[in-house]
PDB file of C-alpha atoms in Angstrom:
ATOM      1  CA  MET N   2      41.348  -9.427  43.682  1.00 39.00           C
ATOM      2  CA  THR N   3      40.590  -8.200  47.205  1.00 42.00           C
ATOM      3  CA  ALA N   4      37.746  -5.858  47.989  1.00 48.00           C
ATOM      4  CA  SER N   5      40.197  -3.055  48.876  1.00 75.00           C
ATOM      5  CA  THR N   6      42.012  -3.561  45.598  1.00 85.00           C
ATOM      6  CA  ALA N   7      38.738  -3.531  43.709  1.00 85.00           C
ATOM      7  CA  ALA N   8      37.702  -0.315  45.454  1.00 91.00           C
ATOM      8  CA  ALA N   9      41.052   1.268  44.538  1.00 92.00           C
ATOM      9  CA  VAL N  10      40.597   0.256  40.889  1.00 93.00           C
ATOM     10  CA  ASP N  11      37.092   1.694  40.906  1.00 95.00           C
ATOM     11  CA  LEU N  12      38.318   5.033  42.268  1.00 96.00           C
ATOM     12  CA  LEU N  13      41.103   5.291  39.676  1.00 96.00           C
ATOM     13  CA  THR N  14      38.629   4.383  36.913  1.00 96.00           C
ATOM     14  CA  ARG N  15      36.179   6.971  38.107  1.00 97.00           C
ATOM     15  CA  ALA N  16      38.938   9.616  38.186  1.00 97.00           C
ATOM     16  CA  ASP N  17      40.059   8.767  34.662  1.00 96.00           C
ATOM     17  CA  ARG N  18      36.523   8.945  33.324  1.00 96.00           C
ATOM     18  CA  ALA N  19      35.758  12.216  35.043  1.00 96.00           C
ATOM     19  CA  LEU N  20      38.983  13.685  33.676  1.00 96.00           C
ATOM     20  CA  ASP N  21      38.152  12.612  30.189  1.00 94.00           C
ATOM     21  CA  ASP N  22      34.668  14.183  30.532  1.00 93.00           C
ATOM     22  CA  LEU N  23      36.060  17.645  31.222  1.00 95.00           C
ATOM     23  CA  VAL N  24      35.583  20.006  28.261  1.00 95.00           C
ATOM     24  CA  GLY N  25      38.922  21.456  27.201  1.00 91.00           C
ATOM     25  CA  ARG N  26      41.364  21.682  30.103  1.00 93.00           C
ATOM     26  CA  GLU N  27      44.078  19.834  28.113  1.00 95.00           C
ATOM     27  CA  GLY N  28      46.853  21.281  30.264  1.00 95.00           C
ATOM     28  CA  ILE N  29      45.045  20.287  33.474  1.00 97.00           C
ATOM     29  CA  LYS N  30      44.437  16.755  32.162  1.00 96.00           C
ATOM     30  CA  SER N  31      48.072  16.363  31.347  1.00 96.00           C
ATOM     31  CA  ALA N  32      49.160  17.618  34.823  1.00 96.00           C
ATOM     32  CA  VAL N  33      46.669  15.318  36.552  1.00 97.00           C
ATOM     33  CA  HIS N  34      47.715  12.314  34.543  1.00 95.00           C
ATOM     34  CA  LYS N  35      51.344  13.056  35.597  1.00 95.00           C
ATOM     35  CA  ILE N  36      50.255  13.285  39.248  1.00 95.00           C
ATOM     36  CA  CYS N  37      48.420   9.974  38.890  1.00 95.00           C
ATOM     37  CA  ARG N  38      51.492   8.248  37.372  1.00 93.00           C
ATOM     38  CA  THR N  39      53.631   9.634  40.218  1.00 93.00           C
ATOM     39  CA  ALA N  40      51.108   8.416  42.816  1.00 93.00           C
ATOM     40  CA  GLU N  41      50.929   4.960  41.374  1.00 91.00           C
ATOM     41  CA  HIS N  42      54.650   4.623  40.714  1.00 88.00           C
ATOM     42  CA  PRO N  43      56.663   7.116  42.902  1.00 82.00           C
ATOM     43  CA  ALA N  44      60.281   7.433  41.869  1.00 78.00           C
ATOM     44  CA  PRO N  45      62.897   6.490  44.506  1.00 78.00           C
ATOM     45  CA  GLY N  46      63.706   9.444  46.709  1.00 73.00           C
ATOM     46  CA  VAL N  47      60.931  11.586  45.215  1.00 71.00           C
ATOM     47  CA  GLY N  48      57.973  10.469  47.233  1.00 76.00           C
ATOM     48  CA  GLN N  49      54.275  10.638  46.508  1.00 85.00           C
ATOM     49  CA  PRO N  50      52.434  13.822  45.397  1.00 91.00           C
ATOM     50  CA  GLY N  51      50.951  15.919  48.189  1.00 95.00           C
ATOM     51  CA  HIS N  52      49.263  19.255  48.759  1.00 97.00           C
ATOM     52  CA  LEU N  53      48.262  21.318  45.714  1.00 97.00           C
ATOM     53  CA  VAL N  54      47.440  24.844  44.592  1.00 97.00           C
ATOM     54  CA  PHE N  55      44.662  25.470  41.992  1.00 97.00           C
ATOM     55  CA  THR N  56      44.792  28.931  40.425  1.00 97.00           C
ATOM     56  CA  GLY N  57      42.096  30.359  38.201  1.00 95.00           C
ATOM     57  CA  PRO N  58      38.792  32.252  38.161  1.00 94.00           C
ATOM     58  CA  LEU N  59      35.442  30.973  39.236  1.00 94.00           C
ATOM     59  CA  GLY N  60      33.707  28.261  37.226  1.00 95.00           C
ATOM     60  CA  THR N  61      36.760  26.778  35.580  1.00 96.00           C
ATOM     61  CA  GLY N  62      36.509  23.287  36.998  1.00 95.00           C
ATOM     62  CA  LYS N  63      38.689  23.537  40.073  1.00 97.00           C
ATOM     63  CA  SER N  64      36.151  21.819  42.365  1.00 96.00           C
ATOM     64  CA  ALA N  65      35.600  19.013  39.881  1.00 96.00           C
ATOM     65  CA  VAL N  66      39.321  18.415  39.594  1.00 98.00           C
ATOM     66  CA  ALA N  67      39.680  18.447  43.355  1.00 98.00           C
ATOM     67  CA  GLN N  68      37.336  15.430  43.494  1.00 98.00           C
ATOM     68  CA  ILE N  69      39.389  13.744  40.805  1.00 98.00           C
ATOM     69  CA  ILE N  70      42.565  14.285  42.769  1.00 98.00           C
ATOM     70  CA  ALA N  71      40.816  12.935  45.916  1.00 97.00           C
ATOM     71  CA  ASP N  72      39.821   9.765  43.943  1.00 97.00           C
ATOM     72  CA  ILE N  73      43.390   9.331  42.679  1.00 97.00           C
ATOM     73  CA  TYR N  74      44.957   9.913  46.109  1.00 96.00           C
ATOM     74  CA  ALA N  75      42.508   7.522  47.813  1.00 96.00           C
ATOM     75  CA  GLY N  76      42.882   4.950  45.006  1.00 96.00           C
ATOM     76  CA  THR N  77      46.658   4.974  45.405  1.00 95.00           C
ATOM     77  CA  GLY N  78      46.650   4.962  49.231  1.00 94.00           C
ATOM     78  CA  ILE N  79      47.925   8.534  49.801  1.00 95.00           C
ATOM     79  CA  ILE N  80      44.698   9.221  51.780  1.00 95.00           C
ATOM     80  CA  THR N  81      42.059   6.763  53.080  1.00 95.00           C
ATOM     81  CA  SER N  82      38.904   8.439  51.740  1.00 95.00           C
ATOM     82  CA  PRO N  83      37.978  10.166  48.424  1.00 96.00           C
ATOM     83  CA  THR N  84      35.976  12.766  50.356  1.00 97.00           C
ATOM     84  CA  VAL N  85      36.463  16.414  49.636  1.00 98.00           C
ATOM     85  CA  HIS N  86      35.482  18.816  52.396  1.00 97.00           C
ATOM     86  CA  SER N  87      35.109  22.258  50.838  1.00 97.00           C
ATOM     87  CA  VAL N  88      35.336  25.536  52.689  1.00 96.00           C
ATOM     88  CA  SER N  89      36.098  29.115  51.709  1.00 91.00           C
ATOM     89  CA  ASP N  90      37.731  32.100  53.408  1.00 86.00           C
ATOM     90  CA  ARG N  91      34.244  32.991  54.743  1.00 87.00           C
ATOM     91  CA  ASP N  92      34.215  29.740  56.714  1.00 89.00           C
ATOM     92  CA  LEU N  93      37.565  30.376  58.380  1.00 87.00           C
ATOM     93  CA  ALA N  94      38.558  34.081  58.531  1.00 77.00           C
ATOM     94  CA  GLY N  95      38.351  36.148  61.651  1.00 64.00           C
ATOM     95  CA  ARG N  96      36.306  38.891  60.009  1.00 68.00           C
ATOM     96  CA  HIS N  97      33.395  36.382  59.835  1.00 68.00           C
ATOM     97  CA  TRP N  98      33.881  34.451  63.090  1.00 75.00           C
ATOM     98  CA  ASP N  99      34.718  35.301  66.734  1.00 77.00           C
ATOM     99  CA  ASP N 100      36.943  32.199  66.981  1.00 86.00           C
ATOM    100  CA  PRO N 101      38.519  31.428  63.536  1.00 84.00           C
ATOM    101  CA  LEU N 102      40.877  28.886  65.003  1.00 91.00           C
ATOM    102  CA  ALA N 103      37.980  26.846  66.229  1.00 92.00           C
ATOM    103  CA  GLN N 104      36.526  27.062  62.688  1.00 92.00           C
ATOM    104  CA  LEU N 105      39.788  25.897  61.195  1.00 93.00           C
ATOM    105  CA  ASP N 106      39.987  22.995  63.656  1.00 94.00           C
ATOM    106  CA  LYS N 107      36.428  21.987  62.744  1.00 95.00           C
ATOM    107  CA  ALA N 108      37.241  22.080  59.003  1.00 96.00           C
ATOM    108  CA  VAL N 109      40.388  20.024  59.458  1.00 97.00           C
ATOM    109  CA  ASN N 110      38.634  17.418  61.561  1.00 96.00           C
ATOM    110  CA  SER N 111      35.864  17.113  58.980  1.00 97.00           C
ATOM    111  CA  ALA N 112      38.497  16.565  56.260  1.00 97.00           C
ATOM    112  CA  LEU N 113      40.670  14.033  58.008  1.00 97.00           C
ATOM    113  CA  GLY N 114      41.414  11.030  55.847  1.00 97.00           C
ATOM    114  CA  GLY N 115      40.540  13.033  52.704  1.00 97.00           C
ATOM    115  CA  VAL N 116      40.971  16.389  51.128  1.00 98.00           C
ATOM    116  CA  LEU N 117      40.433  19.846  52.592  1.00 98.00           C
ATOM    117  CA  TYR N 118      39.644  22.182  49.740  1.00 98.00           C
ATOM    118  CA  ILE N 119      40.009  25.892  50.629  1.00 96.00           C
ATOM    119  CA  ASP N 120      38.548  28.280  47.986  1.00 95.00           C
ATOM    120  CA  GLU N 121      39.589  31.931  47.981  1.00 91.00           C
ATOM    121  CA  ALA N 122      42.461  30.822  50.264  1.00 92.00           C
ATOM    122  CA  SER N 123      44.450  34.000  49.762  1.00 88.00           C
ATOM    123  CA  ARG N 124      41.700  35.987  51.469  1.00 86.00           C
ATOM    124  CA  LEU N 125      42.399  34.257  54.741  1.00 85.00           C
ATOM    125  CA  SER N 126      44.936  37.012  55.341  1.00 76.00           C
ATOM    126  CA  VAL N 127      43.548  39.804  53.085  1.00 67.00           C
ATOM    127  CA  GLY N 128      39.771  40.083  52.477  1.00 52.00           C
ATOM    128  CA  ALA N 129      38.091  40.729  49.136  1.00 53.00           C
ATOM    129  CA  THR N 130      38.226  44.454  49.846  1.00 51.00           C
ATOM    130  CA  GLY N 131      41.944  44.374  50.437  1.00 56.00           C
ATOM    131  CA  ILE N 132      41.672  44.935  54.174  1.00 56.00           C
ATOM    132  CA  VAL N 133      44.190  42.936  56.194  1.00 59.00           C
ATOM    133  CA  ASP N 134      42.633  40.228  58.447  1.00 63.00           C
ATOM    134  CA  ALA N 135      44.403  40.384  61.817  1.00 65.00           C
ATOM    135  CA  SER N 136      43.556  36.727  62.446  1.00 75.00           C
ATOM    136  CA  GLY N 137      45.132  35.669  59.149  1.00 78.00           C
ATOM    137  CA  PRO N 138      48.677  34.770  60.366  1.00 86.00           C
ATOM    138  CA  ASP N 139      47.244  32.688  63.249  1.00 87.00           C
ATOM    139  CA  VAL N 140      44.863  30.802  61.009  1.00 89.00           C
ATOM    140  CA  ILE N 141      47.622  30.103  58.448  1.00 91.00           C
ATOM    141  CA  ALA N 142      50.040  28.922  61.192  1.00 93.00           C
ATOM    142  CA  ALA N 143      47.358  26.684  62.669  1.00 94.00           C
ATOM    143  CA  LEU N 144      46.640  25.272  59.215  1.00 94.00           C
ATOM    144  CA  LEU N 145      50.338  24.472  58.733  1.00 96.00           C
ATOM    145  CA  ASP N 146      50.546  22.895  62.163  1.00 96.00           C
ATOM    146  CA  ALA N 147      47.512  20.701  61.347  1.00 96.00           C
ATOM    147  CA  MET N 148      49.149  19.650  58.092  1.00 96.00           C
ATOM    148  CA  ASP N 149      52.246  18.541  60.016  1.00 95.00           C
ATOM    149  CA  THR N 150      50.226  16.854  62.743  1.00 95.00           C
ATOM    150  CA  HIS N 151      48.062  14.953  60.302  1.00 96.00           C
ATOM    151  CA  ALA N 152      50.703  14.233  57.627  1.00 92.00           C
ATOM    152  CA  GLY N 153      49.636  11.153  55.775  1.00 89.00           C
ATOM    153  CA  ASN N 154      45.998  11.656  56.789  1.00 94.00           C
ATOM    154  CA  LEU N 155      45.151  14.985  55.246  1.00 97.00           C
ATOM    155  CA  ILE N 156      45.637  16.642  51.846  1.00 97.00           C
ATOM    156  CA  VAL N 157      45.039  20.348  51.429  1.00 98.00           C
ATOM    157  CA  ILE N 158      44.213  22.086  48.181  1.00 98.00           C
ATOM    158  CA  LEU N 159      44.354  25.938  48.120  1.00 97.00           C
ATOM    159  CA  ALA N 160      42.329  27.622  45.355  1.00 96.00           C
ATOM    160  CA  GLY N 161      41.928  31.149  44.126  1.00 93.00           C
ATOM    161  CA  TYR N 162      42.902  33.687  41.522  1.00 91.00           C
ATOM    162  CA  GLY N 163      46.451  33.256  40.346  1.00 90.00           C
ATOM    163  CA  ASP N 164      47.766  36.732  41.230  1.00 89.00           C
ATOM    164  CA  GLU N 165      46.220  36.604  44.663  1.00 90.00           C
ATOM    165  CA  ILE N 166      47.497  33.115  45.432  1.00 92.00           C
ATOM    166  CA  GLU N 167      51.025  33.948  44.214  1.00 91.00           C
ATOM    167  CA  THR N 168      51.171  36.969  46.568  1.00 89.00           C
ATOM    168  CA  PHE N 169      49.719  34.870  49.375  1.00 89.00           C
ATOM    169  CA  LEU N 170      52.384  32.193  49.038  1.00 92.00           C
ATOM    170  CA  ALA N 171      55.202  34.607  48.500  1.00 89.00           C
ATOM    171  CA  GLY N 172      54.476  36.103  51.930  1.00 84.00           C
ATOM    172  CA  ASN N 173      55.104  32.915  53.874  1.00 89.00           C
ATOM    173  CA  GLU N 174      58.027  30.690  53.135  1.00 92.00           C
ATOM    174  CA  ARG N 175      56.747  27.807  55.239  1.00 92.00           C
ATOM    175  CA  LEU N 176      53.450  27.927  53.418  1.00 93.00           C
ATOM    176  CA  ALA N 177      55.071  28.029  50.013  1.00 93.00           C
ATOM    177  CA  ALA N 178      57.217  25.054  50.857  1.00 94.00           C
ATOM    178  CA  GLN N 179      54.190  22.910  51.576  1.00 94.00           C
ATOM    179  CA  PHE N 180      52.637  23.678  48.149  1.00 94.00           C
ATOM    180  CA  PRO N 181      55.264  23.214  45.451  1.00 92.00           C
ATOM    181  CA  THR N 182      52.838  22.107  42.772  1.00 94.00           C
ATOM    182  CA  SER N 183      50.310  24.455  41.149  1.00 96.00           C
ATOM    183  CA  LEU N 184      47.724  23.768  38.460  1.00 97.00           C
ATOM    184  CA  ASP N 185      46.550  26.773  36.438  1.00 97.00           C
ATOM    185  CA  PHE N 186      42.867  26.769  35.256  1.00 97.00           C
ATOM    186  CA  GLU N 187      42.438  29.159  32.372  1.00 95.00           C
ATOM    187  CA  SER N 188      39.203  30.947  31.499  1.00 96.00           C
ATOM    188  CA  TYR N 189      36.960  29.106  29.023  1.00 96.00           C
ATOM    189  CA  ASN N 190      36.648  30.309  25.482  1.00 96.00           C
ATOM    190  CA  ALA N 191      33.467  30.694  23.402  1.00 97.00           C
ATOM    191  CA  TYR N 192      33.684  27.240  21.892  1.00 97.00           C
ATOM    192  CA  GLU N 193      34.089  25.580  25.299  1.00 97.00           C
ATOM    193  CA  ILE N 194      31.118  27.555  26.782  1.00 97.00           C
ATOM    194  CA  ALA N 195      28.949  26.161  23.965  1.00 97.00           C
ATOM    195  CA  GLU N 196      30.229  22.612  24.473  1.00 97.00           C
ATOM    196  CA  ILE N 197      29.732  22.791  28.217  1.00 97.00           C
ATOM    197  CA  THR N 198      26.167  23.958  27.634  1.00 97.00           C
ATOM    198  CA  ALA N 199      25.639  20.863  25.467  1.00 97.00           C
ATOM    199  CA  VAL N 200      27.119  18.604  28.179  1.00 96.00           C
ATOM    200  CA  VAL N 201      24.852  20.160  30.851  1.00 96.00           C
ATOM    201  CA  ALA N 202      21.818  19.573  28.613  1.00 96.00           C
ATOM    202  CA  ALA N 203      22.850  16.064  27.730  1.00 96.00           C
ATOM    203  CA  ARG N 204      23.042  15.064  31.368  1.00 94.00           C
ATOM    204  CA  ALA N 205      19.373  16.019  31.594  1.00 94.00           C
ATOM    205  CA  GLY N 206      18.571  14.005  28.466  1.00 95.00           C
ATOM    206  CA  ILE N 207      18.238  17.071  26.242  1.00 96.00           C
ATOM    207  CA  ARG N 208      20.088  17.669  22.929  1.00 96.00           C
ATOM    208  CA  LEU N 209      21.428  20.892  21.632  1.00 95.00           C
ATOM    209  CA  THR N 210      21.256  21.112  17.827  1.00 94.00           C
ATOM    210  CA  ALA N 211      24.429  21.967  15.937  1.00 95.00           C
ATOM    211  CA  LYS N 212      22.951  25.325  15.061  1.00 96.00           C
ATOM    212  CA  ALA N 213      22.188  25.956  18.708  1.00 96.00           C
ATOM    213  CA  ARG N 214      25.806  25.290  19.668  1.00 97.00           C
ATOM    214  CA  ALA N 215      26.985  27.558  16.906  1.00 97.00           C
ATOM    215  CA  ALA N 216      24.640  30.360  18.053  1.00 97.00           C
ATOM    216  CA  ILE N 217      26.036  30.150  21.603  1.00 97.00           C
ATOM    217  CA  ARG N 218      29.602  30.209  20.301  1.00 97.00           C
ATOM    218  CA  VAL N 219      29.047  33.254  18.042  1.00 97.00           C
ATOM    219  CA  ALA N 220      27.192  35.221  20.697  1.00 97.00           C
ATOM    220  CA  VAL N 221      29.784  34.541  23.385  1.00 97.00           C
ATOM    221  CA  GLN N 222      32.691  35.322  21.074  1.00 97.00           C
ATOM    222  CA  LEU N 223      31.094  38.629  20.139  1.00 96.00           C
ATOM    223  CA  LYS N 224      30.585  39.442  23.786  1.00 96.00           C
ATOM    224  CA  ILE N 225      34.293  38.732  24.444  1.00 95.00           C
ATOM    225  CA  GLU N 226      35.466  40.834  21.564  1.00 94.00           C
ATOM    226  CA  HIS N 227      33.218  43.877  22.425  1.00 93.00           C
ATOM    227  CA  SER N 228      33.317  43.825  26.238  1.00 91.00           C
ATOM    228  CA  VAL N 229      34.728  46.770  28.183  1.00 85.00           C
ATOM    229  CA  PRO N 230      38.265  45.916  29.537  1.00 83.00           C
ATOM    230  CA  ARG N 231      38.308  45.276  33.236  1.00 85.00           C
ATOM    231  CA  LYS N 232      40.544  43.678  35.787  1.00 84.00           C
ATOM    232  CA  TYR N 233      39.023  40.292  35.040  1.00 87.00           C
ATOM    233  CA  PRO N 234      37.873  39.233  31.529  1.00 92.00           C
ATOM    234  CA  ILE N 235      34.108  39.223  30.763  1.00 95.00           C
ATOM    235  CA  ILE N 236      33.860  35.441  30.836  1.00 96.00           C
ATOM    236  CA  ASP N 237      35.330  35.374  34.338  1.00 95.00           C
ATOM    237  CA  ARG N 238      32.743  37.895  35.382  1.00 94.00           C
ATOM    238  CA  PHE N 239      30.095  35.485  34.097  1.00 95.00           C
ATOM    239  CA  ALA N 240      31.878  32.778  36.172  1.00 95.00           C
ATOM    240  CA  ASN N 241      32.855  30.754  33.117  1.00 96.00           C
ATOM    241  CA  ALA N 242      30.981  27.419  33.198  1.00 96.00           C
ATOM    242  CA  ARG N 243      28.265  28.954  35.317  1.00 96.00           C
ATOM    243  CA  LEU N 244      27.394  30.905  32.150  1.00 97.00           C
ATOM    244  CA  SER N 245      26.687  27.617  30.465  1.00 97.00           C
ATOM    245  CA  HIS N 246      24.367  26.520  33.209  1.00 97.00           C
ATOM    246  CA  GLN N 247      22.445  29.849  32.946  1.00 97.00           C
ATOM    247  CA  ILE N 248      22.125  29.521  29.189  1.00 97.00           C
ATOM    248  CA  TYR N 249      20.792  25.987  29.539  1.00 97.00           C
ATOM    249  CA  VAL N 250      18.234  26.948  32.222  1.00 97.00           C
ATOM    250  CA  GLN N 251      16.950  29.907  30.363  1.00 96.00           C
ATOM    251  CA  ALA N 252      16.888  28.185  27.026  1.00 96.00           C
ATOM    252  CA  LYS N 253      14.819  25.429  28.538  1.00 95.00           C
ATOM    253  CA  GLU N 254      12.353  28.059  29.813  1.00 95.00           C
ATOM    254  CA  ARG N 255      12.249  29.614  26.383  1.00 94.00           C
ATOM    255  CA  ARG N 256      11.499  26.208  24.847  1.00 93.00           C
ATOM    256  CA  THR N 257       8.598  25.707  27.305  1.00 93.00           C
ATOM    257  CA  GLN N 258       7.125  29.017  26.182  1.00 93.00           C
ATOM    258  CA  ARG N 259       7.647  28.050  22.509  1.00 90.00           C
ATOM    259  CA  LEU N 260       5.949  24.687  22.931  1.00 91.00           C
ATOM    260  CA  ALA N 261       3.070  26.268  24.800  1.00 92.00           C
ATOM    261  CA  GLU N 262       2.300  28.296  21.663  1.00 91.00           C
ATOM    262  CA  MET N 263       2.101  25.144  19.532  1.00 89.00           C
ATOM    263  CA  LYS N 264      -0.851  22.894  19.120  1.00 92.00           C
ATOM    264  CA  PRO N 265      -0.478  19.883  21.375  1.00 90.00           C
ATOM    265  CA  ASP N 266      -0.841  17.405  18.477  1.00 90.00           C
ATOM    266  CA  ASP N 267       1.994  19.096  16.701  1.00 90.00           C
ATOM    267  CA  ILE N 268       4.464  18.600  19.519  1.00 91.00           C
ATOM    268  CA  THR N 269       6.748  15.645  18.952  1.00 91.00           C
ATOM    269  CA  ASN N 270       8.919  13.769  21.445  1.00 89.00           C
ATOM    270  CA  ALA N 271      11.946  15.337  19.699  1.00 88.00           C
ATOM    271  CA  ASP N 272      10.552  18.751  20.408  1.00 88.00           C
ATOM    272  CA  THR N 273      10.418  18.089  24.095  1.00 91.00           C
ATOM    273  CA  ARG N 274      13.996  16.773  24.215  1.00 93.00           C
ATOM    274  CA  THR N 275      15.752  19.345  21.983  1.00 94.00           C
ATOM    275  CA  LEU N 276      16.915  22.931  22.442  1.00 94.00           C
ATOM    276  CA  ASP N 277      17.022  24.654  19.047  1.00 92.00           C
ATOM    277  CA  VAL N 278      18.701  27.785  17.827  1.00 95.00           C
ATOM    278  CA  ALA N 279      15.769  30.083  18.690  1.00 92.00           C
ATOM    279  CA  ASP N 280      15.742  28.827  22.296  1.00 94.00           C
ATOM    280  CA  VAL N 281      19.429  29.446  22.948  1.00 95.00           C
ATOM    281  CA  GLN N 282      19.591  32.754  21.009  1.00 95.00           C
ATOM    282  CA  ALA N 283      16.872  34.237  23.229  1.00 91.00           C
ATOM    283  CA  ALA N 284      18.481  32.945  26.393  1.00 94.00           C
ATOM    284  CA  THR N 285      22.026  33.883  25.500  1.00 96.00           C
ATOM    285  CA  ALA N 286      21.116  37.368  24.417  1.00 95.00           C
ATOM    286  CA  ARG N 287      19.237  38.009  27.699  1.00 94.00           C
ATOM    287  CA  ILE N 288      22.109  36.752  29.865  1.00 96.00           C
ATOM    288  CA  LEU N 289      24.943  38.381  28.006  1.00 95.00           C
ATOM    289  CA  ALA N 290      23.227  41.769  28.176  1.00 94.00           C
ATOM    290  CA  LYS N 291      23.631  41.808  31.964  1.00 91.00           C
ATOM    291  CA  LEU N 292      27.321  42.713  31.889  1.00 84.00           C
ATOM    292  CA  HIS N 293      29.437  44.974  29.658  1.00 80.00           C
TER     293      HIS N 293
END
């Protein structure tokens, strides 16, 4: 086995493991496995997979899957590097820069050989406030030209809310033609928020008890059921998996306070490596009270 072949196998193995580690996301996993199969064994006349659109709210795993896609594409030779260069509309749009085309050129050059991931891509033409960006058409045209110029050496992933991305693509036939494949990242549910919190804790060597997981699940589900209807669901407004990270951080702080109230001789190693129901209940209640 050559070094290059070994590196390719390592990338594909890493992608497969990362995909398996995602909590939920069964539809996304299925779609990515299909992309991987197509990349490894393209059908005659069909060609290899290319540019992609990721739709969904913040915190639903789009950036993580972009890295998985980069590993797959690099491992199968579609691109030469598994590097993901991430930018957002704020890095490219004319309302933030005097020379947005220079910003785009800089982003493209940084991503060559790998993946250019553009978050909130629809706001290149229309900002978050709905105001049309006069530089938008020029930036989009330059992006498309760069994709043509660097075909085979650049993959672009556009990301953003589904309704915004759909409108964005519908307004430009050339743009839509470059992005025939879309992956939809749904909001997380209460069970998934609890499981992601456990994963975040486990990565730091800390265990969530079964009762702690259940407490998170119940609290989040109640918040979902009793939240005030808005344009975006309450979990989206908490940025989905980012809610899990907040719960973990604050639960750990609550545990520190709890242990400080105990006699040092009574504190066991398990106490220092566990978050219990009292820790997460206090943290979850404090965080969930911030939005209605």
